[in-house]
Amino acid sequence: MIPTAESPKRHSEPILGGGRRVLVVDDEEGVRTLVREALELWEFQVQEASSGEAALSLLASLPFDLVVTDLRMPGLDGPGLYEQAGALCATVPPFVFVTGDAASQEMRRFLDGVRSPVLVKPFTLMSLREAIESALLAQQLKSTLVEASSAQSVP
């Protein structure tokens, strides 16, 4: 295809799902479906959970490279899922949080503490893509720093 002025702009490097596994957690089926379809288009493997409790069960049984979760859900909410995943998983995957309203002061403190990307509903596919790229890049940088630190400490 020959690019034209009307052609949509594309990222210089496409997001590479490369089969990475993503857990999508939201009590709203429409949001889960939208996120799943976008992630599958970007070549991620996707599992869905409609509650924090169901997500925790999946996290206990399967390794995930990323979690996209609603911040507010009945029962186990996003912060609770994040905290319990930390106790359950040897390596906690990066999280992207989704919210439908302005976060309370308590939620803002939580989000400031975890420094994960946050999407406010309604969000665009471009903002979803950017949040996912940001979370995965941060995790990759963290892993690289840990490896470099370990390599330097070996005599």
mmCIF file with all atom_site columns, C-alpha atoms in Angstrom, residues 95-98 115-119 131 135:
data_model
loop_
_atom_site.group_PDB
_atom_site.id
_atom_site.type_symbol
_atom_site.label_atom_id
_atom_site.label_alt_id
_atom_site.label_comp_id
_atom_site.label_asym_id
_atom_site.label_entity_id
_atom_site.label_seq_id
_atom_site.pdbx_PDB_ins_code
_atom_site.Cartn_x
_atom_site.Cartn_y
_atom_site.Cartn_z
_atom_site.occupancy
_atom_site.B_iso_or_equiv
_atom_site.pdbx_formal_charge
_atom_site.auth_seq_id
_atom_site.auth_comp_id
_atom_site.auth_asym_id
_atom_site.auth_atom_id
_atom_site.pdbx_PDB_model_num
ATOM 1  C CA . PHE A 1 95  ? -0.137 -3.785 35.829 1.00 0.00 ? 95  PHE A CA 1
ATOM 2  C CA . VAL A 1 96  ? -2.159 -1.266 33.816 1.00 0.00 ? 96  VAL A CA 1
ATOM 3  C CA . PHE A 1 97  ? -5.096 0.122  35.801 1.00 0.00 ? 97  PHE A CA 1
ATOM 4  C CA . VAL A 1 98  ? -8.399 1.227  34.243 1.00 0.00 ? 98  VAL A CA 1
ATOM 5  C CA . ARG A 1 115 ? 3.652  3.875  39.418 1.00 0.00 ? 115 ARG A CA 1
ATOM 6  C CA . SER A 1 116 ? 1.644  1.869  36.906 1.00 0.00 ? 116 SER A CA 1
ATOM 7  C CA . PRO A 1 117 ? -0.058 3.355  33.848 1.00 0.00 ? 117 PRO A CA 1
ATOM 8  C CA . VAL A 1 118 ? -3.687 4.411  34.403 1.00 0.00 ? 118 VAL A CA 1
ATOM 9  C CA . LEU A 1 119 ? -6.390 4.610  31.725 1.00 0.00 ? 119 LEU A CA 1
ATOM 10 C CA . ALA A 1 131 ? -0.150 2.276  28.447 1.00 0.00 ? 131 ALA A CA 1
ATOM 11 C CA . ALA A 1 135 ? 4.221  -0.960 31.362 1.00 0.00 ? 135 ALA A CA 1
#
